[in-house]
Amino acid sequence: MSEQVLRSGNAMDRSRTRTITQVAMLGAVAGVLMNLEFPIPFLAPSFYQLDFSEIPVLVGSFAMGPLAGVIIELVKILVHLVTKGTLTAGVGDLANFIFGCTFVVPAGLLYRLHHVKSRRHAVEGMAVGTVLTTAAACLMNAFVLLPAYGKAFGMPIEAFIEMGSAVHSSVDSLLGFVALIIVPFNLFKYTLTSVIVFFIYKRIRVVLKGD
């Protein structure tokens, strides 16, 4: 009996070590990808950057659960701060962490709720995550992030509206900025991430625990 318990303990230790290793590895990859961010001038002002760092975070959330996704997201931000620093007084990094969690947590949770996991369940989770993240981005940008950016860099809200107007001429208010800049940018970003994960799903199934 004691030998059986010992073997079980060793298996748990190996599983824990594997999980920690995967979290660290995925977080590091995500941090590197975050460093490769770039603007999309036809969608948003240049301070909104697109990156593909949520792909390994989403894989981790599918593989190990939403809590692991949150930890990978945190490791990603730390790697980014250590290797590149911040150009937004920490505001953009905090926003990236919050929105990343809003995306991968519901996606991973909905995926792992199903006993028989499939690509369809992954798509459902990513779709919910995309909608929730876009909604959260609208609220947080309007009431928290843009005011915080303005305070950090001494810019009035009107300055952001002018930047939005340079991208989309119909932007003439904060509401217009949210509707015509924030919504399209986030739908594009998280839908693109979801599409990429959709196409690599079969290749990564081998690392998705529980499949």
Coordinates of C-alpha atoms in Angstrom, one line a residue:
M1 CA 0.0 0.0 0.0
S2 CA 2.8 2.4 0.9
E3 CA 4.6 1.7 -2.4
Q4 CA 1.4 2.4 -4.3
V5 CA 1.0 5.7 -2.4
L6 CA 4.6 6.5 -3.1
R7 CA 4.1 5.9 -6.9
S8 CA 1.0 8.1 -6.8
G9 CA 3.0 10.8 -5.0
N10 CA 5.7 10.6 -7.6
A11 CA 3.2 10.9 -10.4
M12 CA 1.7 14.0 -8.8
D13 CA 5.1 15.5 -8.5
R14 CA 5.9 14.9 -12.1
S15 CA 2.5 16.3 -13.2
R16 CA 3.1 19.4 -11.1
T17 CA 6.6 19.9 -12.5
R18 CA 5.3 19.4 -16.0
T19 CA 2.5 22.0 -15.4
I20 CA 5.0 24.6 -13.9
T21 CA 7.3 24.0 -16.9
Q22 CA 4.5 24.5 -19.4
V23 CA 3.3 27.6 -17.7
A24 CA 6.8 29.1 -17.7
M25 CA 7.5 28.1 -21.3
L26 CA 4.2 29.4 -22.6
G27 CA 4.5 32.6 -20.6
A28 CA 8.0 33.2 -22.0
V29 CA 6.9 32.6 -25.6
A30 CA 3.9 34.9 -25.0
G31 CA 6.2 37.6 -23.6
V32 CA 8.4 37.5 -26.7
L33 CA 5.4 37.7 -29.0
M34 CA 4.1 40.7 -27.0
N35 CA 7.5 42.4 -27.8
L36 CA 6.7 42.1 -31.5
E37 CA 3.6 44.3 -31.3
F38 CA 2.8 46.6 -34.2
P39 CA 0.2 49.2 -35.0
I40 CA -2.8 48.8 -37.4
P41 CA -3.1 52.4 -38.8
F42 CA -6.3 51.6 -40.8
L43 CA -8.1 50.6 -37.6
A44 CA -6.8 52.6 -34.6
P45 CA -4.3 55.2 -33.5
S46 CA -0.7 54.0 -33.2
F47 CA -0.8 53.6 -29.4
Y48 CA -3.1 50.6 -29.9
Q49 CA -0.8 47.8 -30.9
L50 CA -1.6 44.3 -32.3
D51 CA 0.3 41.3 -31.1
F52 CA -0.1 37.6 -31.1
S53 CA 0.8 37.0 -27.5
E54 CA -2.6 35.6 -26.5
I55 CA -2.1 32.5 -28.7
P56 CA 0.2 30.6 -26.3
V57 CA -1.9 32.0 -23.3
L58 CA -5.0 30.6 -24.9
V59 CA -3.3 27.2 -25.6
G60 CA -2.3 27.1 -21.9
S61 CA -5.8 28.0 -20.8
F62 CA -7.2 25.2 -22.9
A63 CA -4.6 22.7 -21.7
M64 CA -4.4 23.4 -18.0
G65 CA -7.4 25.5 -17.2
P66 CA -8.3 29.2 -16.8
L67 CA -6.2 29.7 -13.6
A68 CA -3.1 28.5 -15.5
G69 CA -4.1 31.0 -18.3
V70 CA -4.1 33.8 -15.8
I71 CA -0.7 32.8 -14.5
I72 CA 0.7 32.6 -18.0
E73 CA -0.8 36.0 -18.8
L74 CA 1.1 37.4 -15.7
V75 CA 4.3 35.7 -16.7
K76 CA 3.9 37.2 -20.2
I77 CA 3.5 40.8 -18.8
L78 CA 6.6 40.3 -16.5
V79 CA 8.7 39.0 -19.4
H80 CA 7.6 41.9 -21.5
L81 CA 8.4 44.5 -18.8
V82 CA 11.8 42.9 -18.1
T83 CA 12.8 42.6 -21.8
K84 CA 11.3 45.7 -23.3
G85 CA 10.0 47.9 -20.4
T86 CA 6.9 50.1 -20.7
L87 CA 6.2 53.1 -22.9
T88 CA 2.7 53.7 -21.4
A89 CA 3.6 54.2 -17.7
G90 CA 2.3 50.7 -17.0
V91 CA -1.3 51.6 -18.2
G92 CA -1.0 49.6 -21.4
D93 CA 0.6 46.6 -19.7
L94 CA -2.2 46.5 -17.1
A95 CA -4.8 46.8 -19.8
N96 CA -3.2 44.0 -21.8
F97 CA -3.2 41.7 -18.7
I98 CA -6.9 42.5 -17.9
F99 CA -8.1 42.1 -21.5
G100 CA -6.0 38.9 -21.9
C101 CA -7.6 37.4 -18.9
T102 CA -11.0 38.4 -20.0
F103 CA -10.4 36.6 -23.3
V104 CA -8.7 33.4 -22.2
V105 CA -10.5 32.7 -18.9
P106 CA -14.0 32.2 -20.3
A107 CA -12.6 30.5 -23.4
G108 CA -10.7 28.0 -21.3
L109 CA -13.5 27.6 -18.8
L110 CA -16.1 26.8 -21.5
Y111 CA -13.7 24.5 -23.3
R112 CA -12.9 22.4 -20.2
L113 CA -16.5 22.3 -19.0
H114 CA -17.2 19.7 -21.7
H115 CA -16.4 16.1 -20.9
V116 CA -15.7 15.4 -24.6
K117 CA -13.6 18.4 -25.8
S118 CA -13.7 19.4 -29.4
R119 CA -12.8 22.2 -31.8
R120 CA -16.4 23.3 -31.7
H121 CA -16.2 23.8 -28.0
A122 CA -13.0 25.7 -28.4
V123 CA -14.6 28.0 -31.0
E124 CA -17.6 28.6 -28.7
G125 CA -15.2 29.6 -25.9
M126 CA -13.2 31.9 -28.1
A127 CA -16.3 33.6 -29.4
V128 CA -17.6 34.3 -25.9
G129 CA -14.1 35.5 -24.9
T130 CA -13.9 37.8 -27.9
V131 CA -17.3 39.4 -27.2
L132 CA -16.7 39.8 -23.5
T133 CA -13.2 41.3 -24.1
T134 CA -14.6 43.8 -26.6
A135 CA -17.3 44.9 -24.2
A136 CA -14.8 45.2 -21.4
A137 CA -12.4 47.2 -23.6
C138 CA -15.2 49.7 -24.5
L139 CA -16.1 50.3 -20.8
M140 CA -12.5 50.4 -19.5
N141 CA -11.2 52.6 -22.3
A142 CA -14.0 55.1 -21.9
F143 CA -14.0 55.3 -18.1
V144 CA -10.5 54.2 -16.9
L145 CA -7.8 53.7 -19.5
L146 CA -8.1 56.8 -21.7
P147 CA -8.4 59.1 -18.6
A148 CA -5.3 57.3 -17.1
Y149 CA -3.4 57.7 -20.3
G150 CA -4.3 61.4 -20.4
K151 CA -3.2 61.9 -16.8
A152 CA 0.1 60.0 -17.3
F153 CA 1.0 62.0 -20.5
G154 CA -0.8 65.3 -19.8
M155 CA -3.3 64.9 -22.6
P156 CA -7.0 65.8 -22.6
I157 CA -9.6 63.3 -23.8
E158 CA -10.1 65.6 -26.9
A159 CA -6.6 64.7 -28.0
F160 CA -7.5 61.0 -28.3
I161 CA -10.7 61.9 -30.1
E162 CA -8.6 63.9 -32.6
M163 CA -6.3 60.8 -33.1
G164 CA -9.4 58.7 -33.7
S165 CA -10.7 61.2 -36.2
A166 CA -7.5 60.9 -38.1
V167 CA -8.2 57.2 -38.6
H168 CA -12.0 57.4 -39.0
S169 CA -13.4 60.8 -39.9
S170 CA -16.7 60.1 -38.2
V171 CA -15.1 60.0 -34.7
D172 CA -16.1 63.3 -33.0
S173 CA -16.8 62.2 -29.4
L174 CA -15.7 59.7 -26.8
L175 CA -18.7 57.6 -27.7
G176 CA -17.7 57.7 -31.4
F177 CA -14.1 56.8 -30.4
V178 CA -15.4 53.7 -28.5
A179 CA -17.8 52.6 -31.3
L180 CA -15.6 53.2 -34.3
I181 CA -12.1 52.6 -32.9
I182 CA -12.2 50.4 -29.8
V183 CA -14.9 47.9 -31.0
P184 CA -13.4 47.2 -34.5
F185 CA -9.8 47.0 -33.1
N186 CA -10.7 44.5 -30.4
L187 CA -13.0 42.4 -32.6
F188 CA -10.2 42.2 -35.2
K189 CA -7.5 41.4 -32.7
Y190 CA -9.3 38.6 -30.8
T191 CA -11.0 37.2 -33.8
L192 CA -7.7 36.9 -35.6
T193 CA -6.2 35.2 -32.6
S194 CA -9.1 32.8 -32.5
V195 CA -8.8 32.0 -36.2
I196 CA -5.1 31.2 -35.8
V197 CA -5.8 28.9 -32.8
F198 CA -8.6 27.3 -34.8
F199 CA -6.2 26.3 -37.6
I200 CA -3.5 25.0 -35.3
Y201 CA -5.9 23.2 -33.0
K202 CA -5.2 19.7 -34.3
R203 CA -1.4 20.2 -34.0
I204 CA -1.7 21.4 -30.4
R205 CA -4.2 18.7 -29.2
V206 CA -1.3 16.6 -28.0
V207 CA -0.5 19.1 -25.3
L208 CA -4.1 19.8 -24.3
K209 CA -4.6 17.8 -21.1
G210 CA -7.9 16.0 -20.9
D211 CA -8.3 15.6 -24.7

